[in-house]
Amino acid sequence: MMFDNGMPAGGITGVEWVKSSESVGQGNCVELAKLPGGRVAVRNSRYPDGAALVYTREEMVAFLRGAKGSEFDHLTI
């Protein structure tokens, strides 16, 4: 299966979608799924059949390092 940015998340099958344990169950969650080949899909839990964004492992590592280093905190203030 070919995985492209903006593809319907509902079309990504055979994967486990996970969300942060920090999610409080009000539908404001981002879910991620590891895809074959090591890429990672991201979707909005409120729209599980909506668009999924697909990132390489390296892109996700860079994003997570930035998030852990508080680089994006100013976006939530």
N, CA, C and O atoms as a Tripos MOL2 file, in Angstrom:
@<TRIPOS>MOLECULE
protein
  308   307    77     0     0
PROTEIN
NO_CHARGES

@<TRIPOS>ATOM
      1 N           0.8450   -1.1830    0.0000 N.3       1 MET1
      2 CA          0.0000    0.0000    0.0000 C.3       1 MET1
      3 C           0.8860    1.2410    0.0000 C.2       1 MET1
      4 O           1.9110    1.2810    0.6820 O.2       1 MET1
      5 N           0.4910    2.2420   -0.7590 N.am      2 MET2
      6 CA          1.2110    3.5070   -0.8300 C.3       2 MET2
      7 C           0.6040    4.4640    0.1890 C.2       2 MET2
      8 O          -0.6140    4.6410    0.2270 O.2       2 MET2
      9 N           1.4430    5.0770    1.0110 N.am      3 PHE3
     10 CA          0.9820    6.0210    2.0240 C.3       3 PHE3
     11 C           1.4270    7.4260    1.6290 C.2       3 PHE3
     12 O           2.6220    7.6940    1.5070 O.2       3 PHE3
     13 N           0.4550    8.3250    1.4300 N.am      4 ASP4
     14 CA          0.7410    9.6940    1.0250 C.3       4 ASP4
     15 C           0.1070   10.6810    1.9870 C.2       4 ASP4
     16 O          -0.9170   10.3880    2.6030 O.2       4 ASP4
     17 N           0.7230   11.8660    2.1160 N.am      5 ASN5
     18 CA          0.1410   12.9230    2.9440 C.3       5 ASN5
     19 C          -1.2360   13.2920    2.4350 C.2       5 ASN5
     20 O          -1.4550   13.4320    1.2320 O.2       5 ASN5
     21 N          -2.1570   13.4490    3.3670 N.am      6 GLY6
     22 CA         -3.5090   13.8420    3.0270 C.3       6 GLY6
     23 C          -4.4120   12.6830    2.6270 C.2       6 GLY6
     24 O          -5.5690   12.8890    2.2630 O.2       6 GLY6
     25 N          -3.8810   11.4620    2.6930 N.am      7 MET7
     26 CA         -4.7280   10.3160    2.3500 C.3       7 MET7
     27 C          -5.7560   10.1050    3.4550 C.2       7 MET7
     28 O          -5.4990   10.4850    4.5970 O.2       7 MET7
     29 N          -6.9060    9.5140    3.1570 N.am      8 PRO8
     30 CA         -7.8960    9.2450    4.2050 C.3       8 PRO8
     31 C          -7.3220    8.2940    5.2620 C.2       8 PRO8
     32 O          -6.8570    7.2010    4.9390 O.2       8 PRO8
     33 N          -7.3600    8.7190    6.5080 N.am      9 ALA9
     34 CA         -6.8330    7.8870    7.5880 C.3       9 ALA9
     35 C          -7.5790    6.5670    7.6790 C.2       9 ALA9
     36 O          -7.0010    5.5530    8.0700 O.2       9 ALA9
     37 N          -8.8670    6.5700    7.3200 N.am     10 GLY10
     38 CA         -9.6430    5.3340    7.3540 C.3      10 GLY10
     39 C          -9.1380    4.2980    6.3650 C.2      10 GLY10
     40 O          -9.4450    3.1130    6.4960 O.2      10 GLY10
     41 N          -8.3700    4.7320    5.3790 N.am     11 GLY11
     42 CA         -7.8030    3.8100    4.4050 C.3      11 GLY11
     43 C          -6.5140    3.1570    4.8760 C.2      11 GLY11
     44 O          -5.9750    2.2760    4.2080 O.2      11 GLY11
     45 N          -6.0240    3.5930    6.0310 N.am     12 ILE12
     46 CA         -4.8170    2.9970    6.6030 C.3      12 ILE12
     47 C          -5.2630    1.8940    7.5440 C.2      12 ILE12
     48 O          -5.7290    2.1600    8.6520 O.2      12 ILE12
     49 N          -5.1190    0.6700    7.1040 N.am     13 THR13
     50 CA         -5.6130   -0.4690    7.8840 C.3      13 THR13
     51 C          -4.4550   -1.3460    8.3490 C.2      13 THR13
     52 O          -3.3370   -1.2560    7.8420 O.2      13 THR13
     53 N          -4.7530   -2.1890    9.3200 N.am     14 GLY14
     54 CA         -3.7680   -3.1270    9.8210 C.3      14 GLY14
     55 C          -2.7040   -2.4880   10.6950 C.2      14 GLY14
     56 O          -1.6300   -3.0600   10.8790 O.2      14 GLY14
     57 N          -2.9900   -1.2950   11.2430 N.am     15 VAL15
     58 CA         -2.0650   -0.6100   12.1330 C.3      15 VAL15
     59 C          -2.7760   -0.3010   13.4440 C.2      15 VAL15
     60 O          -4.0050   -0.3200   13.5180 O.2      15 VAL15
     61 N          -2.0030   -0.0220   14.4580 N.am     16 GLU16
     62 CA         -2.5810    0.3600   15.7510 C.3      16 GLU16
     63 C          -2.4080    1.8640   15.9360 C.2      16 GLU16
     64 O          -1.2820    2.3590   15.9880 O.2      16 GLU16
     65 N          -3.5100    2.5850   16.0350 N.am     17 TRP17
     66 CA         -3.4750    4.0160   16.3080 C.3      17 TRP17
     67 C          -3.3440    4.2150   17.8050 C.2      17 TRP17
     68 O          -4.0800    3.6000   18.5770 O.2      17 TRP17
     69 N          -2.4170    5.0670   18.2270 N.am     18 VAL18
     70 CA         -2.2040    5.3250   19.6560 C.3      18 VAL18
     71 C          -2.2670    6.8240   19.9070 C.2      18 VAL18
     72 O          -1.9920    7.6360   19.0230 O.2      18 VAL18
     73 N          -2.6400    7.1700   21.1420 N.am     19 LYS19
     74 CA         -2.6400    8.5790   21.5380 C.3      19 LYS19
     75 C          -1.9840    8.7000   22.8970 C.2      19 LYS19
     76 O          -1.8090    7.7110   23.6080 O.2      19 LYS19
     77 N          -1.6270    9.9050   23.2430 N.am     20 SER20
     78 CA         -0.9240   10.1650   24.4900 C.3      20 SER20
     79 C          -1.7850    9.8110   25.7000 C.2      20 SER20
     80 O          -3.0060    9.9690   25.6850 O.2      20 SER20
     81 N          -1.1300    9.3390   26.7250 N.am     21 SER21
     82 CA         -1.8370    9.0880   27.9850 C.3      21 SER21
     83 C          -2.2740   10.4050   28.6170 C.2      21 SER21
     84 O          -3.0700   10.3990   29.5560 O.2      21 SER21
     85 N          -1.7680   11.5320   28.1240 N.am     22 GLU22
     86 CA         -2.1760   12.8520   28.6020 C.3      22 GLU22
     87 C          -3.5340   13.2610   28.0490 C.2      22 GLU22
     88 O          -4.1280   14.2190   28.5440 O.2      22 GLU22
     89 N          -4.0350   12.5700   27.0490 N.am     23 SER23
     90 CA         -5.3500   12.8730   26.4850 C.3      23 SER23
     91 C          -6.4020   12.6180   27.5410 C.2      23 SER23
     92 O          -6.3470   11.6150   28.2530 O.2      23 SER23
     93 N          -7.3590   13.5200   27.6430 N.am     24 VAL24
     94 CA         -8.3480   13.4270   28.7150 C.3      24 VAL24
     95 C          -9.7050   12.9430   28.2330 C.2      24 VAL24
     96 O         -10.6860   13.0450   28.9710 O.2      24 VAL24
     97 N          -9.7870   12.4250   27.0270 N.am     25 GLY25
     98 CA        -11.0250   11.8310   26.5570 C.3      25 GLY25
     99 C         -12.0780   12.7910   26.0550 C.2      25 GLY25
    100 O         -13.2440   12.4130   25.9450 O.2      25 GLY25
    101 N         -11.7070   14.0210   25.7490 N.am     26 GLN26
    102 CA        -12.6930   14.9810   25.2540 C.3      26 GLN26
    103 C         -12.6210   15.1370   23.7390 C.2      26 GLN26
    104 O         -13.1760   16.0850   23.1840 O.2      26 GLN26
    105 N         -11.9440   14.2140   23.0760 N.am     27 GLY27
    106 CA        -11.8940   14.2390   21.6260 C.3      27 GLY27
    107 C         -10.8610   15.1750   21.0410 C.2      27 GLY27
    108 O         -10.8230   15.3650   19.8250 O.2      27 GLY27
    109 N         -10.0210   15.7630   21.8770 N.am     28 ASN28
    110 CA         -8.9920   16.6750   21.3920 C.3      28 ASN28
    111 C          -7.6490   15.9620   21.3300 C.2      28 ASN28
    112 O          -6.6800   16.3840   21.9610 O.2      28 ASN28
    113 N          -7.6040   14.8900   20.5710 N.am     29 CYS29
    114 CA         -6.4240   14.0400   20.5760 C.3      29 CYS29
    115 C          -5.8020   13.9250   19.1940 C.2      29 CYS29
    116 O          -6.4840   13.9700   18.1700 O.2      29 CYS29
    117 N          -4.5040   13.7780   19.2030 N.am     30 VAL30
    118 CA         -3.7620   13.4400   18.0060 C.3      30 VAL30
    119 C          -3.3740   11.9800   18.1600 C.2      30 VAL30
    120 O          -2.8670   11.5760   19.2060 O.2      30 VAL30
    121 N          -3.6090   11.1960   17.1320 N.am     31 GLU31
    122 CA         -3.2700    9.7750   17.1710 C.3      31 GLU31
    123 C          -2.1820    9.4960   16.1430 C.2      31 GLU31
    124 O          -2.1480   10.1050   15.0740 O.2      31 GLU31
    125 N          -1.3010    8.5730   16.4810 N.am     32 LEU32
    126 CA         -0.2100    8.1940   15.5950 C.3      32 LEU32
    127 C          -0.2270    6.6960   15.3620 C.2      32 LEU32
    128 O          -0.6650    5.9230   16.2130 O.2      32 LEU32
    129 N           0.2550    6.3000   14.2010 N.am     33 ALA33
    130 CA          0.3560    4.8700   13.8720 C.3      33 ALA33
    131 C           1.6700    4.6270   13.1360 C.2      33 ALA33
    132 O           2.0180    5.3670   12.2160 O.2      33 ALA33
    133 N           2.3950    3.5920   13.5430 N.am     34 LYS34
    134 CA          3.6140    3.1980   12.8420 C.3      34 LYS34
    135 C           3.2080    2.4290   11.5910 C.2      34 LYS34
    136 O           2.4310    1.4770   11.6570 O.2      34 LYS34
    137 N           3.7430    2.8530   10.4580 N.am     35 LEU35
    138 CA          3.4130    2.2310    9.1810 C.3      35 LEU35
    139 C           4.5090    1.2620    8.7550 C.2      35 LEU35
    140 O           5.6450    1.3620    9.2190 O.2      35 LEU35
    141 N           4.1730    0.3310    7.8800 N.am     36 PRO36
    142 CA          5.2100   -0.5460    7.3370 C.3      36 PRO36
    143 C           6.3070    0.3150    6.7020 C.2      36 PRO36
    144 O           6.0170    1.3050    6.0300 O.2      36 PRO36
    145 N           7.5470   -0.0650    6.9160 N.am     37 GLY37
    146 CA          8.6540    0.6980    6.3650 C.3      37 GLY37
    147 C           9.1840    1.7660    7.3040 C.2      37 GLY37
    148 O          10.1660    2.4370    6.9890 O.2      37 GLY37
    149 N           8.5320    1.9330    8.4760 N.am     38 GLY38
    150 CA          9.0390    2.8470    9.4890 C.3      38 GLY38
    151 C           8.4420    4.2330    9.5070 C.2      38 GLY38
    152 O           8.7260    4.9970   10.4300 O.2      38 GLY38
    153 N           7.6180    4.6010    8.5220 N.am     39 ARG39
    154 CA          7.0090    5.9240    8.5610 C.3      39 ARG39
    155 C           5.9100    5.9630    9.6220 C.2      39 ARG39
    156 O           5.4910    4.9270   10.1390 O.2      39 ARG39
    157 N           5.4530    7.1740    9.9350 N.am     40 VAL40
    158 CA          4.4500    7.3660   10.9830 C.3      40 VAL40
    159 C           3.3090    8.2070   10.4170 C.2      40 VAL40
    160 O           3.5400    9.2450    9.7980 O.2      40 VAL40
    161 N           2.0760    7.7510   10.6360 N.am     41 ALA41
    162 CA          0.8860    8.4960   10.2190 C.3      41 ALA41
    163 C           0.3180    9.2220   11.4330 C.2      41 ALA41
    164 O           0.3650    8.7120   12.5520 O.2      41 ALA41
    165 N          -0.2210   10.4230   11.1990 N.am     42 VAL42
    166 CA         -0.8100   11.2510   12.2540 C.3      42 VAL42
    167 C          -2.2150   11.6370   11.8140 C.2      42 VAL42
    168 O          -2.4260   12.0430   10.6710 O.2      42 VAL42
    169 N          -3.1800   11.5080   12.7310 N.am     43 ARG43
    170 CA         -4.5520   11.8980   12.4240 C.3      43 ARG43
    171 C          -5.1980   12.5700   13.6290 C.2      43 ARG43
    172 O          -4.7000   12.4730   14.7500 O.2      43 ARG43
    173 N          -6.2990   13.2420   13.3860 N.am     44 ASN44
    174 CA         -7.1000   13.8770   14.4220 C.3      44 ASN44
    175 C          -8.1260   12.8530   14.8900 C.2      44 ASN44
    176 O          -8.8750   12.3130   14.0750 O.2      44 ASN44
    177 N          -8.1690   12.5810   16.1880 N.am     45 SER45
    178 CA         -9.0720   11.5410   16.7000 C.3      45 SER45
    179 C         -10.5470   11.8800   16.4720 C.2      45 SER45
    180 O         -11.3840   10.9800   16.4130 O.2      45 SER45
    181 N         -10.8720   13.1690   16.3440 N.am     46 ARG46
    182 CA        -12.2680   13.5470   16.1020 C.3      46 ARG46
    183 C         -12.7130   13.1990   14.6860 C.2      46 ARG46
    184 O         -13.9090   13.0930   14.4130 O.2      46 ARG46
    185 N         -11.7480   13.0240   13.7910 N.am     47 TYR47
    186 CA        -12.0410   12.7110   12.3890 C.3      47 TYR47
    187 C         -11.2040   11.5110   11.9470 C.2      47 TYR47
    188 O         -10.2970   11.6620   11.1290 O.2      47 TYR47
    189 N         -11.4950   10.3230   12.4780 N.am     48 PRO48
    190 CA        -10.6530    9.1590   12.2000 C.3      48 PRO48
    191 C         -10.6130    8.7520   10.7290 C.2      48 PRO48
    192 O          -9.7020    8.0330   10.3180 O.2      48 PRO48
    193 N         -11.5680    9.1900    9.9390 N.am     49 ASP49
    194 CA        -11.5420    8.8980    8.5080 C.3      49 ASP49
    195 C         -11.0840   10.1010    7.6950 C.2      49 ASP49
    196 O         -11.0480   10.0500    6.4660 O.2      49 ASP49
    197 N         -10.7300   11.1960    8.3930 N.am     50 GLY50
    198 CA        -10.2260   12.3940    7.7140 C.3      50 GLY50
    199 C          -8.8050   12.1780    7.2180 C.2      50 GLY50
    200 O          -8.3200   11.0490    7.1480 O.2      50 GLY50
    201 N          -8.1600   13.2560    6.8850 N.am     51 ALA51
    202 CA         -6.8150   13.1790    6.3160 C.3      51 ALA51
    203 C          -5.7820   12.7360    7.3500 C.2      51 ALA51
    204 O          -5.8640   13.0810    8.5290 O.2      51 ALA51
    205 N          -4.8170   11.9690    6.8760 N.am     52 ALA52
    206 CA         -3.6720   11.5800    7.6930 C.3      52 ALA52
    207 C          -2.4230   12.2140    7.0920 C.2      52 ALA52
    208 O          -2.2590   12.2580    5.8730 O.2      52 ALA52
    209 N          -1.5630   12.6940    7.9510 N.am     53 LEU53
    210 CA         -0.2660   13.1900    7.5130 C.3      53 LEU53
    211 C           0.7520   12.0880    7.7700 C.2      53 LEU53
    212 O           0.7230   11.4420    8.8170 O.2      53 LEU53
    213 N           1.6400   11.8760    6.8250 N.am     54 VAL54
    214 CA          2.6050   10.7820    6.9060 C.3      54 VAL54
    215 C           4.0110   11.3640    6.9460 C.2      54 VAL54
    216 O           4.3860   12.1670    6.0910 O.2      54 VAL54
    217 N           4.7850   10.9510    7.9460 N.am     55 TYR55
    218 CA          6.1360   11.4600    8.1460 C.3      55 TYR55
    219 C           7.1370   10.3180    8.1630 C.2      55 TYR55
    220 O           6.8140    9.1840    8.5190 O.2      55 TYR55
    221 N           8.3600   10.6460    7.7700 N.am     56 THR56
    222 CA          9.4320    9.6620    7.8840 C.3      56 THR56
    223 C           9.8220    9.5380    9.3480 C.2      56 THR56
    224 O           9.4740   10.3870   10.1690 O.2      56 THR56
    225 N          10.5380    8.4840    9.6620 N.am     57 ARG57
    226 CA         11.0330    8.2960   11.0190 C.3      57 ARG57
    227 C          11.9020    9.4870   11.4210 C.2      57 ARG57
    228 O          11.7950    9.9830   12.5430 O.2      57 ARG57
    229 N          12.7560    9.9450   10.5180 N.am     58 GLU58
    230 CA         13.6580   11.0520   10.8060 C.3      58 GLU58
    231 C          12.9000   12.3470   11.0880 C.2      58 GLU58
    232 O          13.2820   13.1170   11.9690 O.2      58 GLU58
    233 N          11.8290   12.5830   10.3400 N.am     59 GLU59
    234 CA         11.0110   13.7790   10.5800 C.3      59 GLU59
    235 C          10.3560   13.7150   11.9550 C.2      59 GLU59
    236 O          10.2880   14.7240   12.6580 O.2      59 GLU59
    237 N           9.8730   12.5370   12.3420 N.am     60 MET60
    238 CA          9.2440   12.3980   13.6560 C.3      60 MET60
    239 C          10.2670   12.5630   14.7700 C.2      60 MET60
    240 O           9.9670   13.1750   15.7950 O.2      60 MET60
    241 N          11.4620   12.0290   14.5870 N.am     61 VAL61
    242 CA         12.5170   12.1880   15.5950 C.3      61 VAL61
    243 C          12.8280   13.6690   15.7840 C.2      61 VAL61
    244 O          12.9490   14.1340   16.9180 O.2      61 VAL61
    245 N          12.9570   14.4170   14.6860 N.am     62 ALA62
    246 CA         13.2420   15.8520   14.7800 C.3      62 ALA62
    247 C          12.1100   16.5840   15.4860 C.2      62 ALA62
    248 O          12.3590   17.4420   16.3320 O.2      62 ALA62
    249 N          10.8630   16.2510   15.1430 N.am     63 PHE63
    250 CA          9.7240   16.9000   15.7900 C.3      63 PHE63
    251 C           9.7010   16.6060   17.2930 C.2      63 PHE63
    252 O           9.5320   17.5180   18.1020 O.2      63 PHE63
    253 N           9.8690   15.3510   17.6600 N.am     64 LEU64
    254 CA          9.8130   14.9820   19.0750 C.3      64 LEU64
    255 C          10.9450   15.6300   19.8690 C.2      64 LEU64
    256 O          10.7440   16.0510   21.0090 O.2      64 LEU64
    257 N          12.1130   15.7090   19.2800 N.am     65 ARG65
    258 CA         13.2150   16.4000   19.9650 C.3      65 ARG65
    259 C          12.8550   17.8650   20.2010 C.2      65 ARG65
    260 O          13.1040   18.4060   21.2780 O.2      65 ARG65
    261 N          12.2750   18.4960   19.2000 N.am     66 GLY66
    262 CA         11.8680   19.8870   19.3530 C.3      66 GLY66
    263 C          10.7840   20.0580   20.4060 C.2      66 GLY66
    264 O          10.8260   20.9940   21.2040 O.2      66 GLY66
    265 N           9.8150   19.1530   20.4060 N.am     67 ALA67
    266 CA          8.7320   19.2260   21.3960 C.3      67 ALA67
    267 C           9.2780   19.0040   22.8050 C.2      67 ALA67
    268 O           8.9010   19.7170   23.7350 O.2      67 ALA67
    269 N          10.1470   18.0370   22.9640 N.am     68 LYS68
    270 CA         10.7340   17.7810   24.2880 C.3      68 LYS68
    271 C          11.6100   18.9380   24.7380 C.2      68 LYS68
    272 O          11.7700   19.1720   25.9360 O.2      68 LYS68
    273 N          12.1820   19.6670   23.7770 N.am     69 GLY69
    274 CA         13.0300   20.8060   24.0970 C.3      69 GLY69
    275 C          12.2630   22.1190   24.2110 C.2      69 GLY69
    276 O          12.8730   23.1860   24.2740 O.2      69 GLY69
    277 N          10.9410   22.0540   24.2380 N.am     70 SER70
    278 CA         10.0550   23.2110   24.4250 C.3      70 SER70
    279 C          10.0840   24.2100   23.2690 C.2      70 SER70
    280 O           9.7050   25.3680   23.4500 O.2      70 SER70
    281 N          10.5260   23.7850   22.0920 N.am     71 GLU71
    282 CA         10.6100   24.6970   20.9500 C.3      71 GLU71
    283 C           9.2540   25.2020   20.4600 C.2      71 GLU71
    284 O           9.1850   26.2390   19.8000 O.2      71 GLU71
    285 N           8.1820   24.4850   20.7720 N.am     72 PHE72
    286 CA          6.8750   24.8530   20.2580 C.3      72 PHE72
    287 C           5.9270   25.3890   21.3180 C.2      72 PHE72
    288 O           4.7650   25.6770   21.0330 O.2      72 PHE72
    289 N           6.4210   25.5210   22.5320 N.am     73 ASP73
    290 CA          5.5700   25.9590   23.6440 C.3      73 ASP73
    291 C           4.8860   27.3010   23.3710 C.2      73 ASP73
    292 O           3.7490   27.5080   23.7960 O.2      73 ASP73
    293 N           5.5590   28.2120   22.6690 N.am     74 HIS74
    294 CA          4.9930   29.5360   22.4050 C.3      74 HIS74
    295 C           3.7310   29.4510   21.5400 C.2      74 HIS74
    296 O           2.9490   30.4010   21.5030 O.2      74 HIS74
    297 N           3.5280   28.3450   20.8570 N.am     75 LEU75
    298 CA          2.3410   28.1950   20.0090 C.3      75 LEU75
    299 C           1.0780   27.8990   20.8130 C.2      75 LEU75
    300 O          -0.0290   28.0000   20.2830 O.2      75 LEU75
    301 N           1.2290   27.5410   22.0640 N.am     76 THR76
    302 CA          0.0750   27.1770   22.8970 C.3      76 THR76
    303 C          -0.2690   28.2440   23.9330 C.2      76 THR76
    304 O          -1.1450   28.0420   24.7740 O.2      76 THR76
    305 N           0.4060   29.3500   23.8710 N.am     77 ILE77
    306 CA          0.1720   30.4200   24.8690 C.3      77 ILE77
    307 C          -0.8070   31.4210   24.3040 C.2      77 ILE77
    308 O          -1.1450   32.3990   24.9710 O.2      77 ILE77
@<TRIPOS>BOND
     1     1     2 1
     2     2     3 1
     3     3     4 2
     4     3     5 am
     5     5     6 1
     6     6     7 1
     7     7     8 2
     8     7     9 am
     9     9    10 1
    10    10    11 1
    11    11    12 2
    12    11    13 am
    13    13    14 1
    14    14    15 1
    15    15    16 2
    16    15    17 am
    17    17    18 1
    18    18    19 1
    19    19    20 2
    20    19    21 am
    21    21    22 1
    22    22    23 1
    23    23    24 2
    24    23    25 am
    25    25    26 1
    26    26    27 1
    27    27    28 2
    28    27    29 am
    29    29    30 1
    30    30    31 1
    31    31    32 2
    32    31    33 am
    33    33    34 1
    34    34    35 1
    35    35    36 2
    36    35    37 am
    37    37    38 1
    38    38    39 1
    39    39    40 2
    40    39    41 am
    41    41    42 1
    42    42    43 1
    43    43    44 2
    44    43    45 am
    45    45    46 1
    46    46    47 1
    47    47    48 2
    48    47    49 am
    49    49    50 1
    50    50    51 1
    51    51    52 2
    52    51    53 am
    53    53    54 1
    54    54    55 1
    55    55    56 2
    56    55    57 am
    57    57    58 1
    58    58    59 1
    59    59    60 2
    60    59    61 am
    61    61    62 1
    62    62    63 1
    63    63    64 2
    64    63    65 am
    65    65    66 1
    66    66    67 1
    67    67    68 2
    68    67    69 am
    69    69    70 1
    70    70    71 1
    71    71    72 2
    72    71    73 am
    73    73    74 1
    74    74    75 1
    75    75    76 2
    76    75    77 am
    77    77    78 1
    78    78    79 1
    79    79    80 2
    80    79    81 am
    81    81    82 1
    82    82    83 1
    83    83    84 2
    84    83    85 am
    85    85    86 1
    86    86    87 1
    87    87    88 2
    88    87    89 am
    89    89    90 1
    90    90    91 1
    91    91    92 2
    92    91    93 am
    93    93    94 1
    94    94    95 1
    95    95    96 2
    96    95    97 am
    97    97    98 1
    98    98    99 1
    99    99   100 2
   100    99   101 am
   101   101   102 1
   102   102   103 1
   103   103   104 2
   104   103   105 am
   105   105   106 1
   106   106   107 1
   107   107   108 2
   108   107   109 am
   109   109   110 1
   110   110   111 1
   111   111   112 2
   112   111   113 am
   113   113   114 1
   114   114   115 1
   115   115   116 2
   116   115   117 am
   117   117   118 1
   118   118   119 1
   119   119   120 2
   120   119   121 am
   121   121   122 1
   122   122   123 1
   123   123   124 2
   124   123   125 am
   125   125   126 1
   126   126   127 1
   127   127   128 2
   128   127   129 am
   129   129   130 1
   130   130   131 1
   131   131   132 2
   132   131   133 am
   133   133   134 1
   134   134   135 1
   135   135   136 2
   136   135   137 am
   137   137   138 1
   138   138   139 1
   139   139   140 2
   140   139   141 am
   141   141   142 1
   142   142   143 1
   143   143   144 2
   144   143   145 am
   145   145   146 1
   146   146   147 1
   147   147   148 2
   148   147   149 am
   149   149   150 1
   150   150   151 1
   151   151   152 2
   152   151   153 am
   153   153   154 1
   154   154   155 1
   155   155   156 2
   156   155   157 am
   157   157   158 1
   158   158   159 1
   159   159   160 2
   160   159   161 am
   161   161   162 1
   162   162   163 1
   163   163   164 2
   164   163   165 am
   165   165   166 1
   166   166   167 1
   167   167   168 2
   168   167   169 am
   169   169   170 1
   170   170   171 1
   171   171   172 2
   172   171   173 am
   173   173   174 1
   174   174   175 1
   175   175   176 2
   176   175   177 am
   177   177   178 1
   178   178   179 1
   179   179   180 2
   180   179   181 am
   181   181   182 1
   182   182   183 1
   183   183   184 2
   184   183   185 am
   185   185   186 1
   186   186   187 1
   187   187   188 2
   188   187   189 am
   189   189   190 1
   190   190   191 1
   191   191   192 2
   192   191   193 am
   193   193   194 1
   194   194   195 1
   195   195   196 2
   196   195   197 am
   197   197   198 1
   198   198   199 1
   199   199   200 2
   200   199   201 am
   201   201   202 1
   202   202   203 1
   203   203   204 2
   204   203   205 am
   205   205   206 1
   206   206   207 1
   207   207   208 2
   208   207   209 am
   209   209   210 1
   210   210   211 1
   211   211   212 2
   212   211   213 am
   213   213   214 1
   214   214   215 1
   215   215   216 2
   216   215   217 am
   217   217   218 1
   218   218   219 1
   219   219   220 2
   220   219   221 am
   221   221   222 1
   222   222   223 1
   223   223   224 2
   224   223   225 am
   225   225   226 1
   226   226   227 1
   227   227   228 2
   228   227   229 am
   229   229   230 1
   230   230   231 1
   231   231   232 2
   232   231   233 am
   233   233   234 1
   234   234   235 1
   235   235   236 2
   236   235   237 am
   237   237   238 1
   238   238   239 1
   239   239   240 2
   240   239   241 am
   241   241   242 1
   242   242   243 1
   243   243   244 2
   244   243   245 am
   245   245   246 1
   246   246   247 1
   247   247   248 2
   248   247   249 am
   249   249   250 1
   250   250   251 1
   251   251   252 2
   252   251   253 am
   253   253   254 1
   254   254   255 1
   255   255   256 2
   256   255   257 am
   257   257   258 1
   258   258   259 1
   259   259   260 2
   260   259   261 am
   261   261   262 1
   262   262   263 1
   263   263   264 2
   264   263   265 am
   265   265   266 1
   266   266   267 1
   267   267   268 2
   268   267   269 am
   269   269   270 1
   270   270   271 1
   271   271   272 2
   272   271   273 am
   273   273   274 1
   274   274   275 1
   275   275   276 2
   276   275   277 am
   277   277   278 1
   278   278   279 1
   279   279   280 2
   280   279   281 am
   281   281   282 1
   282   282   283 1
   283   283   284 2
   284   283   285 am
   285   285   286 1
   286   286   287 1
   287   287   288 2
   288   287   289 am
   289   289   290 1
   290   290   291 1
   291   291   292 2
   292   291   293 am
   293   293   294 1
   294   294   295 1
   295   295   296 2
   296   295   297 am
   297   297   298 1
   298   298   299 1
   299   299   300 2
   300   299   301 am
   301   301   302 1
   302   302   303 1
   303   303   304 2
   304   303   305 am
   305   305   306 1
   306   306   307 1
   307   307   308 2
@<TRIPOS>SUBSTRUCTURE
     1 MET1         2 RESIDUE 1 A MET
     2 MET2         6 RESIDUE 1 A MET
     3 PHE3        10 RESIDUE 1 A PHE
     4 ASP4        14 RESIDUE 1 A ASP
     5 ASN5        18 RESIDUE 1 A ASN
     6 GLY6        22 RESIDUE 1 A GLY
     7 MET7        26 RESIDUE 1 A MET
     8 PRO8        30 RESIDUE 1 A PRO
     9 ALA9        34 RESIDUE 1 A ALA
    10 GLY10       38 RESIDUE 1 A GLY
    11 GLY11       42 RESIDUE 1 A GLY
    12 ILE12       46 RESIDUE 1 A ILE
    13 THR13       50 RESIDUE 1 A THR
    14 GLY14       54 RESIDUE 1 A GLY
    15 VAL15       58 RESIDUE 1 A VAL
    16 GLU16       62 RESIDUE 1 A GLU
    17 TRP17       66 RESIDUE 1 A TRP
    18 VAL18       70 RESIDUE 1 A VAL
    19 LYS19       74 RESIDUE 1 A LYS
    20 SER20       78 RESIDUE 1 A SER
    21 SER21       82 RESIDUE 1 A SER
    22 GLU22       86 RESIDUE 1 A GLU
    23 SER23       90 RESIDUE 1 A SER
    24 VAL24       94 RESIDUE 1 A VAL
    25 GLY25       98 RESIDUE 1 A GLY
    26 GLN26      102 RESIDUE 1 A GLN
    27 GLY27      106 RESIDUE 1 A GLY
    28 ASN28      110 RESIDUE 1 A ASN
    29 CYS29      114 RESIDUE 1 A CYS
    30 VAL30      118 RESIDUE 1 A VAL
    31 GLU31      122 RESIDUE 1 A GLU
    32 LEU32      126 RESIDUE 1 A LEU
    33 ALA33      130 RESIDUE 1 A ALA
    34 LYS34      134 RESIDUE 1 A LYS
    35 LEU35      138 RESIDUE 1 A LEU
    36 PRO36      142 RESIDUE 1 A PRO
    37 GLY37      146 RESIDUE 1 A GLY
    38 GLY38      150 RESIDUE 1 A GLY
    39 ARG39      154 RESIDUE 1 A ARG
    40 VAL40      158 RESIDUE 1 A VAL
    41 ALA41      162 RESIDUE 1 A ALA
    42 VAL42      166 RESIDUE 1 A VAL
    43 ARG43      170 RESIDUE 1 A ARG
    44 ASN44      174 RESIDUE 1 A ASN
    45 SER45      178 RESIDUE 1 A SER
    46 ARG46      182 RESIDUE 1 A ARG
    47 TYR47      186 RESIDUE 1 A TYR
    48 PRO48      190 RESIDUE 1 A PRO
    49 ASP49      194 RESIDUE 1 A ASP
    50 GLY50      198 RESIDUE 1 A GLY
    51 ALA51      202 RESIDUE 1 A ALA
    52 ALA52      206 RESIDUE 1 A ALA
    53 LEU53      210 RESIDUE 1 A LEU
    54 VAL54      214 RESIDUE 1 A VAL
    55 TYR55      218 RESIDUE 1 A TYR
    56 THR56      222 RESIDUE 1 A THR
    57 ARG57      226 RESIDUE 1 A ARG
    58 GLU58      230 RESIDUE 1 A GLU
    59 GLU59      234 RESIDUE 1 A GLU
    60 MET60      238 RESIDUE 1 A MET
    61 VAL61      242 RESIDUE 1 A VAL
    62 ALA62      246 RESIDUE 1 A ALA
    63 PHE63      250 RESIDUE 1 A PHE
    64 LEU64      254 RESIDUE 1 A LEU
    65 ARG65      258 RESIDUE 1 A ARG
    66 GLY66      262 RESIDUE 1 A GLY
    67 ALA67      266 RESIDUE 1 A ALA
    68 LYS68      270 RESIDUE 1 A LYS
    69 GLY69      274 RESIDUE 1 A GLY
    70 SER70      278 RESIDUE 1 A SER
    71 GLU71      282 RESIDUE 1 A GLU
    72 PHE72      286 RESIDUE 1 A PHE
    73 ASP73      290 RESIDUE 1 A ASP
    74 HIS74      294 RESIDUE 1 A HIS
    75 LEU75      298 RESIDUE 1 A LEU
    76 THR76      302 RESIDUE 1 A THR
    77 ILE77      306 RESIDUE 1 A ILE
